[in-house]
Coordinates of C-alpha atoms and ligand atoms in Angstrom, one line a residue:
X1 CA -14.5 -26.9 -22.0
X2 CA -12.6 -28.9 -25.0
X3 CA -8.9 -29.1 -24.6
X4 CA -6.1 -30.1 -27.1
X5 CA -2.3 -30.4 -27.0
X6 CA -2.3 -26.4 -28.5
X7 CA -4.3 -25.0 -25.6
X8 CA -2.3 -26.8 -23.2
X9 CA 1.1 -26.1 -24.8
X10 CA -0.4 -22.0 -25.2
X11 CA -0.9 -22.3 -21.3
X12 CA 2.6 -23.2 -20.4
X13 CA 4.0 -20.9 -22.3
X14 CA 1.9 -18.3 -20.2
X15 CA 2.8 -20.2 -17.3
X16 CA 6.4 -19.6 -18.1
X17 CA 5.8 -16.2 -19.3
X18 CA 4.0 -15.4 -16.1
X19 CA 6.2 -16.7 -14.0
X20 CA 8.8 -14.9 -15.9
X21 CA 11.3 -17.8 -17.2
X22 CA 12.1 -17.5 -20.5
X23 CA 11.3 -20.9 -21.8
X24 CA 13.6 -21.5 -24.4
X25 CA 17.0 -20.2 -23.6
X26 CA 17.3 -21.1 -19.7
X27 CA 20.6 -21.7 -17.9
X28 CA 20.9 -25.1 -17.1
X29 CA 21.4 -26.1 -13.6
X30 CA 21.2 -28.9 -10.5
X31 CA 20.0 -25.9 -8.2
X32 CA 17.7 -27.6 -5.4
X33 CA 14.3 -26.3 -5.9
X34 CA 11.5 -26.9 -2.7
X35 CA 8.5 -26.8 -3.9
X36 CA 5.4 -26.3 -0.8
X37 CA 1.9 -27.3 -1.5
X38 CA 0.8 -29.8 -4.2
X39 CA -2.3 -27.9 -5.4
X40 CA -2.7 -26.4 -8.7
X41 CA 0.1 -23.4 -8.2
X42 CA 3.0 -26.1 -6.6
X43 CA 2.4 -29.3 -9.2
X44 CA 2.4 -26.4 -11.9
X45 CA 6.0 -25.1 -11.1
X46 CA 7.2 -27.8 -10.0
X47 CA 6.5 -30.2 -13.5
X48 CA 6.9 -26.8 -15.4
X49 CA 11.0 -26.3 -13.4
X50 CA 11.5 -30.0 -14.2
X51 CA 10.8 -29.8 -17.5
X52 CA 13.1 -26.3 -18.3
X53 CA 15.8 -27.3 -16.0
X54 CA 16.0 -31.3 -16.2
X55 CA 19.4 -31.6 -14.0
X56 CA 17.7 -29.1 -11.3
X57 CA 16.4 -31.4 -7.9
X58 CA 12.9 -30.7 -7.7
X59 CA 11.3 -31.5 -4.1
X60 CA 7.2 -31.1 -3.8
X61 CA 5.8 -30.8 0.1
X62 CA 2.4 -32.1 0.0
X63 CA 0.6 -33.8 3.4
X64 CA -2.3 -35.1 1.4
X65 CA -1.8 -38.1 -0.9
X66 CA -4.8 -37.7 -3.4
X67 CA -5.2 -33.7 -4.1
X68 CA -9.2 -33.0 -4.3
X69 CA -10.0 -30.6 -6.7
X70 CA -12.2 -27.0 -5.8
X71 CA -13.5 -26.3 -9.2
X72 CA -15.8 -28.7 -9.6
X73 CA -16.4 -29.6 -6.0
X74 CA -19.9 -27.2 -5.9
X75 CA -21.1 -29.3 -8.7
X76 CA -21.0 -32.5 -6.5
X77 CA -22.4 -30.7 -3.8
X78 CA -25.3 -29.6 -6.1
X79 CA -25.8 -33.0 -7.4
X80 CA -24.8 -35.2 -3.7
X81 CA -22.7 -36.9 -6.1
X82 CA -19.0 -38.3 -5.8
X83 CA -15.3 -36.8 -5.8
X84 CA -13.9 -39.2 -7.7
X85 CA -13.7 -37.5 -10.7
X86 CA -11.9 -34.3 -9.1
X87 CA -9.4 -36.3 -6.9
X88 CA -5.4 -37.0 -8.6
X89 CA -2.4 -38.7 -7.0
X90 CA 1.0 -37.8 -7.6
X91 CA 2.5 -40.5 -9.6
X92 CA 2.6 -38.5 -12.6
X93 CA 5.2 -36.1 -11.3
X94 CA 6.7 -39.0 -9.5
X95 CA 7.3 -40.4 -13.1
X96 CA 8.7 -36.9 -14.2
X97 CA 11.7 -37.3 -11.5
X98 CA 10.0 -34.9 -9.1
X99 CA 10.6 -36.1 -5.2
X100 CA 7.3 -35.6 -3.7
X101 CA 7.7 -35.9 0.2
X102 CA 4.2 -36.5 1.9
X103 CA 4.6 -34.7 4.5
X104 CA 3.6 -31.0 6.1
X105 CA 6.4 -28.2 5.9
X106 CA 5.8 -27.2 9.3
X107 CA 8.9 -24.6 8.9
X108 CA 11.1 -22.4 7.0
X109 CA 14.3 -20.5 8.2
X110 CA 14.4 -17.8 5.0
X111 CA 18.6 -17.2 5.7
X112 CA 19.7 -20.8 6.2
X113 CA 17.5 -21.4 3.2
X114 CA 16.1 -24.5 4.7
X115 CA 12.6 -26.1 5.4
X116 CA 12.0 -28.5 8.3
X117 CA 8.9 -30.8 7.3
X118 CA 6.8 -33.5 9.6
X119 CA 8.9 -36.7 10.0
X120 CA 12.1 -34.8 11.1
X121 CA 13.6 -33.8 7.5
X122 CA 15.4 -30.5 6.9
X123 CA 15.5 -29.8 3.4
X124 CA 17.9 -27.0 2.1
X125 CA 17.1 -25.1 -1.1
X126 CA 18.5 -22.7 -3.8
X127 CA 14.8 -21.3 -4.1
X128 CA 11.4 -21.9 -2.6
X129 CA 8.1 -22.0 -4.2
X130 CA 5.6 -21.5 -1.9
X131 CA 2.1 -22.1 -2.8
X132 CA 0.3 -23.8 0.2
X133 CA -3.1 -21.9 -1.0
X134 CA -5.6 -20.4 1.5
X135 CA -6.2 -20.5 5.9
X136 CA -8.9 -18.9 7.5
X137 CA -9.0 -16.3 10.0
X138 CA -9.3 -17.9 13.9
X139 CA -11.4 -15.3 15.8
X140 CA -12.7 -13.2 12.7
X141 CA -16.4 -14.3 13.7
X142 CA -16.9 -14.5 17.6
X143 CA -17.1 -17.9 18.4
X144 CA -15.8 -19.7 15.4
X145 CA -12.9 -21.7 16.5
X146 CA -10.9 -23.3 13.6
X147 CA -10.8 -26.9 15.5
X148 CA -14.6 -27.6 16.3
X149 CA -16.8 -25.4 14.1
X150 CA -15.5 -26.6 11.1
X151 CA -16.8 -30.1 12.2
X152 CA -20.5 -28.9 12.3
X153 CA -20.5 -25.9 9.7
X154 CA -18.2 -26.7 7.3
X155 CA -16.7 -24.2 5.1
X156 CA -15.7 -27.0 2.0
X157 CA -13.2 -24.1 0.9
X158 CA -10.5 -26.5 1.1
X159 CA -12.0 -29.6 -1.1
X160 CA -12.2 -33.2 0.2
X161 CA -13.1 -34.3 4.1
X162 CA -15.2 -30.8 4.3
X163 CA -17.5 -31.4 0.9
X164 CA -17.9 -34.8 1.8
X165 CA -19.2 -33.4 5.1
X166 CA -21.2 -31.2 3.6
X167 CA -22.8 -33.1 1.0
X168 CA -23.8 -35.9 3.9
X169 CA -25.7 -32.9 5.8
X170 CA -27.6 -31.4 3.0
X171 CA -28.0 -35.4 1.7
X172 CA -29.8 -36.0 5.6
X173 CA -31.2 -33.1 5.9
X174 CA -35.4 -33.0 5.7
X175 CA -37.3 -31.4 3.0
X176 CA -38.8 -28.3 5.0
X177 CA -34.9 -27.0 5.8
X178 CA -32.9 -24.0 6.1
X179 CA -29.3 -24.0 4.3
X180 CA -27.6 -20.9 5.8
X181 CA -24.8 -19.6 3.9
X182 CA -22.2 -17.3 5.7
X183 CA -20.1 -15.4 2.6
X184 CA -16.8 -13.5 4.0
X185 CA -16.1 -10.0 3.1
X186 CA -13.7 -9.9 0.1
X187 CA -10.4 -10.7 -0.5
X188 CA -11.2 -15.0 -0.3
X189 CA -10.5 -17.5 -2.6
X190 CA -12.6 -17.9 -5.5
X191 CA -14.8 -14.8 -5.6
X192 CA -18.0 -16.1 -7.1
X193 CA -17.5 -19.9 -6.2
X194 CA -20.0 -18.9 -2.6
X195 CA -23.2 -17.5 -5.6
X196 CA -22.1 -20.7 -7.5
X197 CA -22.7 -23.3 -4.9
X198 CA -25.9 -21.3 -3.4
X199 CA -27.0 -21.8 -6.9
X200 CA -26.3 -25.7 -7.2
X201 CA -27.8 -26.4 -4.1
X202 CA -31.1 -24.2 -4.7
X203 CA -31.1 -26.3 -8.0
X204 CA -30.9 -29.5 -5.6
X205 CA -33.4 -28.0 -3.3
X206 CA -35.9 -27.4 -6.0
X207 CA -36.0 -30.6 -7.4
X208 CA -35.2 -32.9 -4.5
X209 CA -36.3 -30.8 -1.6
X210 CA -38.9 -28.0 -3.0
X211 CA -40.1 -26.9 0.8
X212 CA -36.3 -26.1 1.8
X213 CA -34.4 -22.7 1.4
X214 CA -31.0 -21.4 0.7
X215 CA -30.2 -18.4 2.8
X216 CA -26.8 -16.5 2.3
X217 CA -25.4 -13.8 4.8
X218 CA -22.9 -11.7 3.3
X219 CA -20.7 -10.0 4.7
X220 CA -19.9 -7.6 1.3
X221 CA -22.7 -5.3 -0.8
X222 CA -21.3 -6.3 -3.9
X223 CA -20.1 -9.6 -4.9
X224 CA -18.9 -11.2 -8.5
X225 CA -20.8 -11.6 -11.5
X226 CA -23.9 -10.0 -9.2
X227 CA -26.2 -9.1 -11.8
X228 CA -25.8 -12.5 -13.9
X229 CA -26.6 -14.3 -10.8
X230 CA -29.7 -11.8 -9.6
X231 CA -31.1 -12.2 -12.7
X232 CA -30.8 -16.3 -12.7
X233 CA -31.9 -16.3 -9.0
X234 CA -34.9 -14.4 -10.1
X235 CA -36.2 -16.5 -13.2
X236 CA -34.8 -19.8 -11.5
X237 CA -34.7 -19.7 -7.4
X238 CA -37.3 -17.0 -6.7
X239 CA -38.8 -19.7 -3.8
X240 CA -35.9 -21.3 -2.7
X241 CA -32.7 -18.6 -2.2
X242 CA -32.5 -15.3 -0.3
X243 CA -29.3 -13.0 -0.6
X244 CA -28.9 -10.5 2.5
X245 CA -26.6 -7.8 1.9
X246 CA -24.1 -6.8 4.7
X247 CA -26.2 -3.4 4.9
X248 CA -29.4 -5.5 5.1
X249 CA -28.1 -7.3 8.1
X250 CA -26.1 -9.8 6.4
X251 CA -23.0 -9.8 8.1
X252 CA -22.5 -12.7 10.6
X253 CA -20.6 -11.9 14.0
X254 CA -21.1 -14.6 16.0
X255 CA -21.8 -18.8 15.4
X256 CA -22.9 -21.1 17.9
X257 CA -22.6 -24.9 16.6
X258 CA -24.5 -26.5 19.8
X259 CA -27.6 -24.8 18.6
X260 CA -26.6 -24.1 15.1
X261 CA -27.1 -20.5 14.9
X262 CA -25.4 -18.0 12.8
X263 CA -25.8 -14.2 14.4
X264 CA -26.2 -11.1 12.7
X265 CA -26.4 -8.0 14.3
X266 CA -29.9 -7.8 14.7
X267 CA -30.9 -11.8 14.3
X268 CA -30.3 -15.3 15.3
X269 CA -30.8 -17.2 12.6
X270 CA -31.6 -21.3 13.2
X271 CA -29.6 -23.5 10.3
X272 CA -30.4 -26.8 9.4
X273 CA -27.4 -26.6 7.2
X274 CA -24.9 -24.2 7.6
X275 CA -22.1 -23.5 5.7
X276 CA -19.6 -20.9 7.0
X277 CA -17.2 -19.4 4.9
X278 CA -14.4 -17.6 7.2
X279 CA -12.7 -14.6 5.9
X280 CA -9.2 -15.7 4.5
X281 CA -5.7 -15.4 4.3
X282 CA -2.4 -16.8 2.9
X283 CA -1.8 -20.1 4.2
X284 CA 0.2 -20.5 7.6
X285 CA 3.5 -21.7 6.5
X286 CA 4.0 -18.0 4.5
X287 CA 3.5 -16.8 7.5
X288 CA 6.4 -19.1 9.1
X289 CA 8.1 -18.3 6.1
X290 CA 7.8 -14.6 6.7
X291 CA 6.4 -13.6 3.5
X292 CA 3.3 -12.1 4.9
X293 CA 2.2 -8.3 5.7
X294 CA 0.5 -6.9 7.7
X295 CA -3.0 -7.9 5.2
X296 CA -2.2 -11.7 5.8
X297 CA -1.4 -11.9 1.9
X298 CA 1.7 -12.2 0.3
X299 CA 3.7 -9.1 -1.7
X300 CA 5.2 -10.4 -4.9
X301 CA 6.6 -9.3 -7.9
X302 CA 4.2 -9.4 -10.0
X303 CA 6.4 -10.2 -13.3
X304 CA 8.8 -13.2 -11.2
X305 CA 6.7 -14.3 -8.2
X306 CA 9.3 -13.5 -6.0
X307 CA 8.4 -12.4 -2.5
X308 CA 9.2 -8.8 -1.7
X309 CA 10.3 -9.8 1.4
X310 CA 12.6 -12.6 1.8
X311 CA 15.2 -13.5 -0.7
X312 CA 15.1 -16.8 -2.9
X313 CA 11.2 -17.5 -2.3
X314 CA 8.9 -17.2 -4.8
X315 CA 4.7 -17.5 -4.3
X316 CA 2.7 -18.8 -6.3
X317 CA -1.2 -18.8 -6.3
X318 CA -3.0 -19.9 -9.6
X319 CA -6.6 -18.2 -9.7
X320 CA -8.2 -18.4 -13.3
X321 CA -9.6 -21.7 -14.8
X322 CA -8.4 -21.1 -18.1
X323 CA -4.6 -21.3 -16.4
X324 CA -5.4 -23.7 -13.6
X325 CA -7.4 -26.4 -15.3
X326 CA -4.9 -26.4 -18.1
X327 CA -1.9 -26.3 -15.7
X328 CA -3.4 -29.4 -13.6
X329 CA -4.8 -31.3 -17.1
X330 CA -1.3 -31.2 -18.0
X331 CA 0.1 -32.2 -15.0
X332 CA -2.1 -35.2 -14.2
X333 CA -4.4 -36.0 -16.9
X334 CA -2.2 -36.2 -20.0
X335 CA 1.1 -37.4 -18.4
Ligands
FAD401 C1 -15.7 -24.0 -4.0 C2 -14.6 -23.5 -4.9 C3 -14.7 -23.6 -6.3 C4 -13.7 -23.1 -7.1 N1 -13.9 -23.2 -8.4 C5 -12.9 -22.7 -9.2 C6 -13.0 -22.8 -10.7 O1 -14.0 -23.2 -11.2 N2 -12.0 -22.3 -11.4 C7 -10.8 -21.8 -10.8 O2 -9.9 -21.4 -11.6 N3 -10.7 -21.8 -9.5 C8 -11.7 -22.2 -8.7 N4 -11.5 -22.1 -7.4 C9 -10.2 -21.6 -6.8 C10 -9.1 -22.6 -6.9 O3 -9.5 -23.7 -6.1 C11 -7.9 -22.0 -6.3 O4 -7.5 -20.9 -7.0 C12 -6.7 -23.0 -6.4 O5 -7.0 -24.2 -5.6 C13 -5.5 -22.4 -5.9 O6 -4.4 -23.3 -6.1 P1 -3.2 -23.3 -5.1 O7 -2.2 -24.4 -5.6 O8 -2.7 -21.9 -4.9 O9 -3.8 -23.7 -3.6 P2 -4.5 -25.1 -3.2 O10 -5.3 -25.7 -4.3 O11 -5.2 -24.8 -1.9 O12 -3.3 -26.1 -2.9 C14 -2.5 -25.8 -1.8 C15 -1.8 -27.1 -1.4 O13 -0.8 -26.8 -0.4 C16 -0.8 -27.8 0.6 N5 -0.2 -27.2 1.8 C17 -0.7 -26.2 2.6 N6 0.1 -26.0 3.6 C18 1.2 -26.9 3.4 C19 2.3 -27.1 4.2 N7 2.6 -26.4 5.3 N8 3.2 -28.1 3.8 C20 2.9 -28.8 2.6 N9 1.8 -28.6 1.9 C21 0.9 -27.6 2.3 C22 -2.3 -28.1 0.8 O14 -2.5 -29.4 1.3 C23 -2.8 -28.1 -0.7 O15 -2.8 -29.3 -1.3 C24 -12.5 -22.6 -6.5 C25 -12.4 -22.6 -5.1 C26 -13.4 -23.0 -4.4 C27 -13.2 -23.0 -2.9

């Protein structure tokens, strides 16, 4: 998608807008913003805050020194090819006078208005942005263990070590092989991104590997964009990619990584591949933060952000490419 200084300005604005700051006429401060996860929703508000309120301290958590992109990460795995291209540093907020700590927020007392992060650090704010993306559910598929599993069926919902992993299986695997496909029931991040990669990697299969299959097990009936990618699955894929419904024994319950089986209620089903995507939720620290319910997720205002539920925290969670390409292009590519 072309990009120019309009668009990017035109998504800022609806950044601000969404966020609800007015962009123009905003009280100037040296309030002490914490900013938690340095994805596309935290570098976003924090670069956006920095630029409305210049005196304001701006502090960005984020473990992870080079951020790895997930759009764009299914078409390396389609293609084997690098993550070069979708991987940025932080220098460019550094430059902005944005204090990025690399380090984990490991926890947040909501009355002291404080967060305690790896290293020892207690930082105190006026108002939190929390925006520390997605976890996964331990327990939500017998015998899936967040620690191990992920090592052997990798989800690669959380870009980086876990694509890499998965693009060095489907890379070894032999032409003959079965890619199995676990899709969660909805909500999850990125709703048609599981129908996107199955498509990549049927592509991959059919022109690299023609003998080898891509099996999904969903754990839903319905699914995004369903009849656009039916009808492409039909005219492309029709030899190399199955979609089982949940009501056509779809849904996995059970995973064994010694002998790389994925269970259904009727089936054991032998992977050479498999890619498990576990059901979701907000990431821990909103938990710690105690801005979940009882769903896992996070109740907001929709207009402000602002947690429902504690005071001063706001959450953040950017979801569209239009707004999150735009938001990180202007964050890191055009500093
Ligand atoms: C395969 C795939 C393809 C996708 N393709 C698209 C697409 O084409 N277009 C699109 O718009 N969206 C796409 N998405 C969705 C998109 O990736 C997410 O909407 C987006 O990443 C959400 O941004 P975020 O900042 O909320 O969370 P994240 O990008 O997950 O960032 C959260 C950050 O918080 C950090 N963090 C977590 N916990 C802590 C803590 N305790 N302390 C400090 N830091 C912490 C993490 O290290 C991470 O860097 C895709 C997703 C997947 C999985």
């Amino acid at each position: 998608m072309p990009l120019n200084r309009r668009d990017m300005l035109a998504g800022l604005g609806a950044i601000g807008l969404a966020s609800g700051l007015p962009l123009y006429a905003f009280p100037q401060t040296n309030a002490r913003i914490v900013v938690i996860g340095g994805g596309f929703g935290g570098t976003s508000a924090a670069r956006t805050l920095k630029r409305l309120l210049p005196n304001a301290s701006i502090a960005l958590i984020e473990p992870k020194a080079t951020y790895v992109t997930c759009p764009f990460s299914n078409v390396e795995i389609g293609k084997l090819g690098s993550l070069t291209p979708i991987s940025f540093s932080y220098t460019a907020l550094e430059a902005e006078g944005i204090k990025v700590h690399q380090a984990e927020a490991t926890s947040v007392d909501p009355i002291r208005q404080t967060v305690q992060i790896t290293g020892g650090e207690t930082l105190a704010y006026d108002r939190l942005i929390l925006s520390p993306g997605i976890d996964f559910r331990a327990n939500a598929i017998d015998g899936y263990d967040l620690q191990d599993v992920p090592n052997r069926m990798p989800h690669a919902w959380k870009a980086g070590d876990q694509t890499r992993l998965l693009m060095r299986q489907l890379r070894e695997m032999e032409d003959g092989g079965l890619f199995v496909m676990s899709v969660p029931p909805a909500p999850y991040r990125c709703p048609p991104g599981p129908y996107e990669r199955a498509s990549l990697i049927a592509h991959y299969f059919k022109t690299q590997k023609p003998r080898s299959k891509v099996l999904i097990l969903d754990g839903k009936d319905q699914f995004s964009k369903m009849p656009l990618f039916q009808e492409a699955w039909k005219e492309h894929y029709p030899d190399h990619l199955e979609w089982r419904s949940a009501t056509d024994d779809g849904r996995v319950s059970k995973v064994d990584i010694q002998n790389l089986t994925l269970s259904t209620d009727f089936e054991d089903i032998q992977a050479d591949v498999a890619n498990v995507i576990p059901p979701q939720k907000a990431g821990t620290i909103a938990e710690r933060a105690s801005v979940t319910d009882s769903t896992g997720w996070c109740p907001i205002d929709a207009l402000s952000f602002a947690s429902t539920l504690q005071p001063n925290i706001h959450v953040v969670a950017i979801g569209s490419l239009h707004a999150s390409i735009r938001a990180m292009a202007w964050a890191h590519i055009f500093p």
